[in-house]
PDB file of C-alpha atoms in Angstrom:
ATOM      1  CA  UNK A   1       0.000   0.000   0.000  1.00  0.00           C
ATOM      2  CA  UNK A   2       1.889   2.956  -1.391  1.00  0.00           C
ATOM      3  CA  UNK A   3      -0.985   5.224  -2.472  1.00  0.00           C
ATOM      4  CA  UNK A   4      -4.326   6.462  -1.183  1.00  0.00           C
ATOM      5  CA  UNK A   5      -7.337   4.681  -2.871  1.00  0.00           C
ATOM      6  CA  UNK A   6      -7.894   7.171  -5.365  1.00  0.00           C
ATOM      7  CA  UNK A   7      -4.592   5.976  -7.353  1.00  0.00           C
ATOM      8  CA  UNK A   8      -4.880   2.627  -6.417  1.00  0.00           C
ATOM      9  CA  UNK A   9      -7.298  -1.097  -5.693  1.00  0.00           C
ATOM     10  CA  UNK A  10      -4.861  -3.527  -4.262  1.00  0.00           C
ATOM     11  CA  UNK A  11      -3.295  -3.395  -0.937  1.00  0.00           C
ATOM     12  CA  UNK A  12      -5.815  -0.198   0.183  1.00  0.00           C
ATOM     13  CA  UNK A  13      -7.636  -1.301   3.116  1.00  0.00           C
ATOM     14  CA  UNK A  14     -11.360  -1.973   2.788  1.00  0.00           C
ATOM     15  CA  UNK A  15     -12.284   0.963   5.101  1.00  0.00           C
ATOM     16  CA  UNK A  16     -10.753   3.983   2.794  1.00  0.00           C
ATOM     17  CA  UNK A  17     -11.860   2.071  -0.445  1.00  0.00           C
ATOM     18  CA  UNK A  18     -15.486   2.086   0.431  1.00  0.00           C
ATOM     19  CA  UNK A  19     -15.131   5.700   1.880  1.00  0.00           C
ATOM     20  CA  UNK A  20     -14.012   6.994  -1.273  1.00  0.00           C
ATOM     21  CA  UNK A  21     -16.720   5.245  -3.102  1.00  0.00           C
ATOM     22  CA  UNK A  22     -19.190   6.309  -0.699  1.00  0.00           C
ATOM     23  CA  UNK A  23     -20.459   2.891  -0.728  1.00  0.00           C
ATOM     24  CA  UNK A  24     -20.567   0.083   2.298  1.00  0.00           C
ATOM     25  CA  UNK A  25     -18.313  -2.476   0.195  1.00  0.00           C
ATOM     26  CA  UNK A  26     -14.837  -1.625  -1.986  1.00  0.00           C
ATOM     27  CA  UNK A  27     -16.005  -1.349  -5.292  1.00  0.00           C
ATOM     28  CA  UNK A  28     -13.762  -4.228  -6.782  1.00  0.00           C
ATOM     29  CA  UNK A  29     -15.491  -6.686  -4.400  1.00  0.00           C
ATOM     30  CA  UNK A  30     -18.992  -5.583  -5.794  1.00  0.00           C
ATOM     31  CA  UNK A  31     -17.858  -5.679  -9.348  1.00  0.00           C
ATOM     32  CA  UNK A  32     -16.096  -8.600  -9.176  1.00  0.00           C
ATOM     33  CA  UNK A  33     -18.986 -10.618  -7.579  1.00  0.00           C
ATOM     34  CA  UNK A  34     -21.325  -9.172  -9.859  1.00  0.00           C
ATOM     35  CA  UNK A  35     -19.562 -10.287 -13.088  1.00  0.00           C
ATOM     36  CA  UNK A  36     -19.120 -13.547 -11.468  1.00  0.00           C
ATOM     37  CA  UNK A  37     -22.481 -14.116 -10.028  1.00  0.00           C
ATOM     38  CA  UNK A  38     -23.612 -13.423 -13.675  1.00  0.00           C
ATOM     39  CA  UNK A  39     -21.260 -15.969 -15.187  1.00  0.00           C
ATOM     40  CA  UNK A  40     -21.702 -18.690 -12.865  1.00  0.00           C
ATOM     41  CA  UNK A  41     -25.688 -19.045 -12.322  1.00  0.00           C
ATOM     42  CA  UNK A  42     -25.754 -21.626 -15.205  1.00  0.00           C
ATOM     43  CA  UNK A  43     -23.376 -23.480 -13.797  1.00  0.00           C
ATOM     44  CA  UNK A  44     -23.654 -26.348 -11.320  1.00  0.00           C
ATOM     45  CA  UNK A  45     -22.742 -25.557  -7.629  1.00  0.00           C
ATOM     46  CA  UNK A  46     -19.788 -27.893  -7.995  1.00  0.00           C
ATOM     47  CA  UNK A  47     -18.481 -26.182 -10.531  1.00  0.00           C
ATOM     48  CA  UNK A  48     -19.349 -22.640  -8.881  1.00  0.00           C
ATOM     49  CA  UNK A  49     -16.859 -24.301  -5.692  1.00  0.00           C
ATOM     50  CA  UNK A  50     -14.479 -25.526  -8.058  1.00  0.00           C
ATOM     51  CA  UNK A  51     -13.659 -21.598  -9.317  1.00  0.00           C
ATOM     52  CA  UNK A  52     -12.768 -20.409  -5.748  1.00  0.00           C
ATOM     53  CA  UNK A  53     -10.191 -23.302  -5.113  1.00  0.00           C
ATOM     54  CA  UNK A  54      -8.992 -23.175  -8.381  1.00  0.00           C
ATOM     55  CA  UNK A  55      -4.682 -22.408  -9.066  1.00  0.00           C
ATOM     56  CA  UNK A  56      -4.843 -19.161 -10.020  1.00  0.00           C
ATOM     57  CA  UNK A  57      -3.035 -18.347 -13.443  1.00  0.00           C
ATOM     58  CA  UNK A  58      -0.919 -15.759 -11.756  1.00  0.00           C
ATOM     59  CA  UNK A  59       0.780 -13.819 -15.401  1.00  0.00           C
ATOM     60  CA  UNK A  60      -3.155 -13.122 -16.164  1.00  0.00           C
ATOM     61  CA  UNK A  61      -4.350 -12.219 -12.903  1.00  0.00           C
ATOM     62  CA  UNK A  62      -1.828  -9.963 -12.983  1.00  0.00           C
ATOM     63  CA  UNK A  63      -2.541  -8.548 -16.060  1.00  0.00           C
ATOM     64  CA  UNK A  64      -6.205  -7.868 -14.725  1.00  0.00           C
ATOM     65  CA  UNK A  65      -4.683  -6.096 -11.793  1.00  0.00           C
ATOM     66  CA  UNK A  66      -2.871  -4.034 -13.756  1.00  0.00           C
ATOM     67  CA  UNK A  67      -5.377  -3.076 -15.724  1.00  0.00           C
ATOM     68  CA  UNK A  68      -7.714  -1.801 -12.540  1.00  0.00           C
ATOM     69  CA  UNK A  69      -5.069  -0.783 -10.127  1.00  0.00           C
ATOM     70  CA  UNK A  70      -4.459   2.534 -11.761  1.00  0.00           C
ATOM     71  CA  UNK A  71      -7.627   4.628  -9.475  1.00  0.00           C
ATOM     72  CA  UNK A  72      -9.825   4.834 -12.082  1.00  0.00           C
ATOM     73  CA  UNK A  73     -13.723   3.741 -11.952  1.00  0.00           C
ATOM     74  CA  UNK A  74     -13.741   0.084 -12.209  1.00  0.00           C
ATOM     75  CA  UNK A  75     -16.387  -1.165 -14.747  1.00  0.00           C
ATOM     76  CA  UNK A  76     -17.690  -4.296 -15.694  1.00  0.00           C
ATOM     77  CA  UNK A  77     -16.337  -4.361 -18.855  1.00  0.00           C
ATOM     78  CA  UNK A  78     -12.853  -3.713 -17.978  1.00  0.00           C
ATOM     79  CA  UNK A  79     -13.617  -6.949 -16.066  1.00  0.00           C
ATOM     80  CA  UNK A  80     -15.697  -9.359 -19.181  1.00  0.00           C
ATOM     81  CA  UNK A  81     -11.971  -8.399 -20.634  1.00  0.00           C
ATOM     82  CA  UNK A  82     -11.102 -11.621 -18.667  1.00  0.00           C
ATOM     83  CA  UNK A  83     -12.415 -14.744 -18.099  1.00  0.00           C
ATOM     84  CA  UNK A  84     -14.473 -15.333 -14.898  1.00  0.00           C
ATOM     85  CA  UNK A  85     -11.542 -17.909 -13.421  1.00  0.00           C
ATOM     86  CA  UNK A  86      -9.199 -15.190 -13.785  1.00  0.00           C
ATOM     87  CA  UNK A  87     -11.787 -12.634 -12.306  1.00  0.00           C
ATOM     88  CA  UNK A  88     -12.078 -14.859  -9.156  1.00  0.00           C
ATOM     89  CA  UNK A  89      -8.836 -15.319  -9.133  1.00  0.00           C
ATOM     90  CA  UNK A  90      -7.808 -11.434  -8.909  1.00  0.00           C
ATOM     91  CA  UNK A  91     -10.562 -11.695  -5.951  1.00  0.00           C
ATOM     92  CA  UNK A  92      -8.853 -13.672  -4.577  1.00  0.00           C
ATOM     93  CA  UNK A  93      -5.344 -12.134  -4.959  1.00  0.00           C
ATOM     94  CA  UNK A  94      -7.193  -8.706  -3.642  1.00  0.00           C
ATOM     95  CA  UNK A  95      -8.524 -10.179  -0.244  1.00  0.00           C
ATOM     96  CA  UNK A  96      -5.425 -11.705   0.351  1.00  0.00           C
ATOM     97  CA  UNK A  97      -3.119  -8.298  -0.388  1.00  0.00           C
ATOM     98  CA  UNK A  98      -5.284  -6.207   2.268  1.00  0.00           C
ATOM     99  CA  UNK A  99      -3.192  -4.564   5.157  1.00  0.00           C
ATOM    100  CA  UNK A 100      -5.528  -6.564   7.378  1.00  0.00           C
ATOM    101  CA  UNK A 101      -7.908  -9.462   6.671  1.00  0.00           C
ATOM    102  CA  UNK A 102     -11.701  -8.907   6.901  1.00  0.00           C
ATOM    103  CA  UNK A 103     -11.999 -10.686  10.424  1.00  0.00           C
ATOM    104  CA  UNK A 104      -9.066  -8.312  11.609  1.00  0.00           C
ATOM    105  CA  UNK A 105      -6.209  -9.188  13.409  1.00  0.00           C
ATOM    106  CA  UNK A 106      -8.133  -8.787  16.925  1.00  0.00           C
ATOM    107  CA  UNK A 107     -10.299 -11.557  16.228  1.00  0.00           C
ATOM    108  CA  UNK A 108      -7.905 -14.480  14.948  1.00  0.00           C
ATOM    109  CA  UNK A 109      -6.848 -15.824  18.390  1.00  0.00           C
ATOM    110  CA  UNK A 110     -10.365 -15.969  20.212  1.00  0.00           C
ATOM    111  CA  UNK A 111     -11.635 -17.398  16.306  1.00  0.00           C
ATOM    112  CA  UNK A 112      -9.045 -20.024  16.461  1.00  0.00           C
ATOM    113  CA  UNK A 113      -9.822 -21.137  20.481  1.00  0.00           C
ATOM    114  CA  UNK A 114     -13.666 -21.018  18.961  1.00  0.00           C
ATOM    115  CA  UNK A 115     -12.836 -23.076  16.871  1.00  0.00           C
ATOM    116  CA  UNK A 116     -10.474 -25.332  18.833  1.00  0.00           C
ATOM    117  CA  UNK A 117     -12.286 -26.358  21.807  1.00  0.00           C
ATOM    118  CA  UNK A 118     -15.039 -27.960  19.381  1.00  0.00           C
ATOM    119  CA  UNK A 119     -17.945 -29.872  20.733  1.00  0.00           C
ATOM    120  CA  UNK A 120     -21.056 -30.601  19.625  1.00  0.00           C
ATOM    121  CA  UNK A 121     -22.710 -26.842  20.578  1.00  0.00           C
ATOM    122  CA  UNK A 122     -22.787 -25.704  16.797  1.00  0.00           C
ATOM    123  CA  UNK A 123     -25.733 -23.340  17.649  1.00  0.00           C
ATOM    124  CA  UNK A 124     -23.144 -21.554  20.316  1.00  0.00           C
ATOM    125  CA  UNK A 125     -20.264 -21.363  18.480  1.00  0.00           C
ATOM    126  CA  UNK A 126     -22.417 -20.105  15.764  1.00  0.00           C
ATOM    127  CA  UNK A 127     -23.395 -17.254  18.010  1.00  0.00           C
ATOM    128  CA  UNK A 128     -20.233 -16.627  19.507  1.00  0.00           C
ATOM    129  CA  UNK A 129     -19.365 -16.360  16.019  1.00  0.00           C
ATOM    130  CA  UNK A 130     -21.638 -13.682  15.249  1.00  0.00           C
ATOM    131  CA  UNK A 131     -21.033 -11.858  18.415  1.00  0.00           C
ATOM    132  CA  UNK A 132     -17.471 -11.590  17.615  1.00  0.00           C
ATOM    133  CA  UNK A 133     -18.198 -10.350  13.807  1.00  0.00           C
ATOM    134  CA  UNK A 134     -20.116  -7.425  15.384  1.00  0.00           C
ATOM    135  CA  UNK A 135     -17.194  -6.120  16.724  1.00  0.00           C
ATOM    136  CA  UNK A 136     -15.745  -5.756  12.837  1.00  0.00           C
ATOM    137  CA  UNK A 137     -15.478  -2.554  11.137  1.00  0.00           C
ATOM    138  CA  UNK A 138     -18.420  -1.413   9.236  1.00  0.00           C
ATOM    139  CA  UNK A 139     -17.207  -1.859   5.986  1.00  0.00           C
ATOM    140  CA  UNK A 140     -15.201  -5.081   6.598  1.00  0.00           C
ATOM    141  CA  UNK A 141     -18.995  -6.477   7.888  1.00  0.00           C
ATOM    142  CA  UNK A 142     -19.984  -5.885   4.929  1.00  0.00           C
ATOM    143  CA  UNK A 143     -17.143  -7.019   2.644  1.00  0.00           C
ATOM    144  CA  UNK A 144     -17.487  -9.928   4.172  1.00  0.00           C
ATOM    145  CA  UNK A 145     -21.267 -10.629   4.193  1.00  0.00           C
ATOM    146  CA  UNK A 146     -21.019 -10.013   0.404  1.00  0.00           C
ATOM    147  CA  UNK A 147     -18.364 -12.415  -0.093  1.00  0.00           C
ATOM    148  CA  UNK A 148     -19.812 -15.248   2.135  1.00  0.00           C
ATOM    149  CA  UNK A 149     -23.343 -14.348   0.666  1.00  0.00           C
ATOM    150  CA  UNK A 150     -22.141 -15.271  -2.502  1.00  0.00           C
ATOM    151  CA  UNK A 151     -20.404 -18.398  -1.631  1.00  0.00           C
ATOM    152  CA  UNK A 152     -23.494 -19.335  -0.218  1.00  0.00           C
ATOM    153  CA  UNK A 153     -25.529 -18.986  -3.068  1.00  0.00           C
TER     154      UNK A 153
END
């Protein structure tokens, strides 16, 4: 993260992205998941799982990044340039360059002990879960709900 969001996508946190946009959710994420929810609804849901596990073909996800990282508007047909692999994989490349991850560095450890003690009390963990994800910035929340909302579908 060299620049401020206006002259760059990658590496900017979340927060300032959205803020700039005046929107809840970087507008990358919402473009991206658009395109791909639009590519993918023929497809079956194993295939749909298949794209987010996929090796990414790093030469043209980087060319897509390129090609967006400059501060412009991203539109959605700078992103039908590409394939939709290749658009979830620069998703993918873009969560994983943020300063900090969605869930934030505050919330790995006491994810991880949820997570460790187990048990068969799904319905608490789920809601110490949720407890803990209201403690999230704003505009990671809703990053993330959009991300998880579509890998739900």
């Amino acid at each position: 993260y060299h620049s401020p969001a206006t002259d760059q996508t990658f590496g900017v946190p979340v927060d300032e992205q959205a803020r700039t946009a005046q929107n809840k959710v970087p507008p990358f994420v919402a473009k991206c998941l658009s395109l791909i929810e639009k590519e993918l609804h023929a497809l079956p849901d194993e295939a749909k799982q298949r794209m987010w596990i996929a090796p990414l073909q790093l030469p043209i996800v980087h060319q897509l990044r390129c090609s967006v990282n400059n501060g412009q508007p991203i539109t959605l047909k700078q992103l039908r340039q590409f394939d939709v692999r290749t658009v979830v994989g620069a998703l993918r490349l873009y969560l994983m360059e943020l300063p900090e991850c969605l869930c934030t560095y505050d919330l790995y450890e006491p994810i991880k002990a949820l997570y460790r003690k187990g048990g068969d009390n799904v319905d608490a963990r789920f809601v110490a879960l949720r407890s803990m994800l209201t403690t999230i910035p704003t505009t990671n929340f809703y990053t993330f709900k959009s991300v998880v909302g579509h890998l739900y579908k």
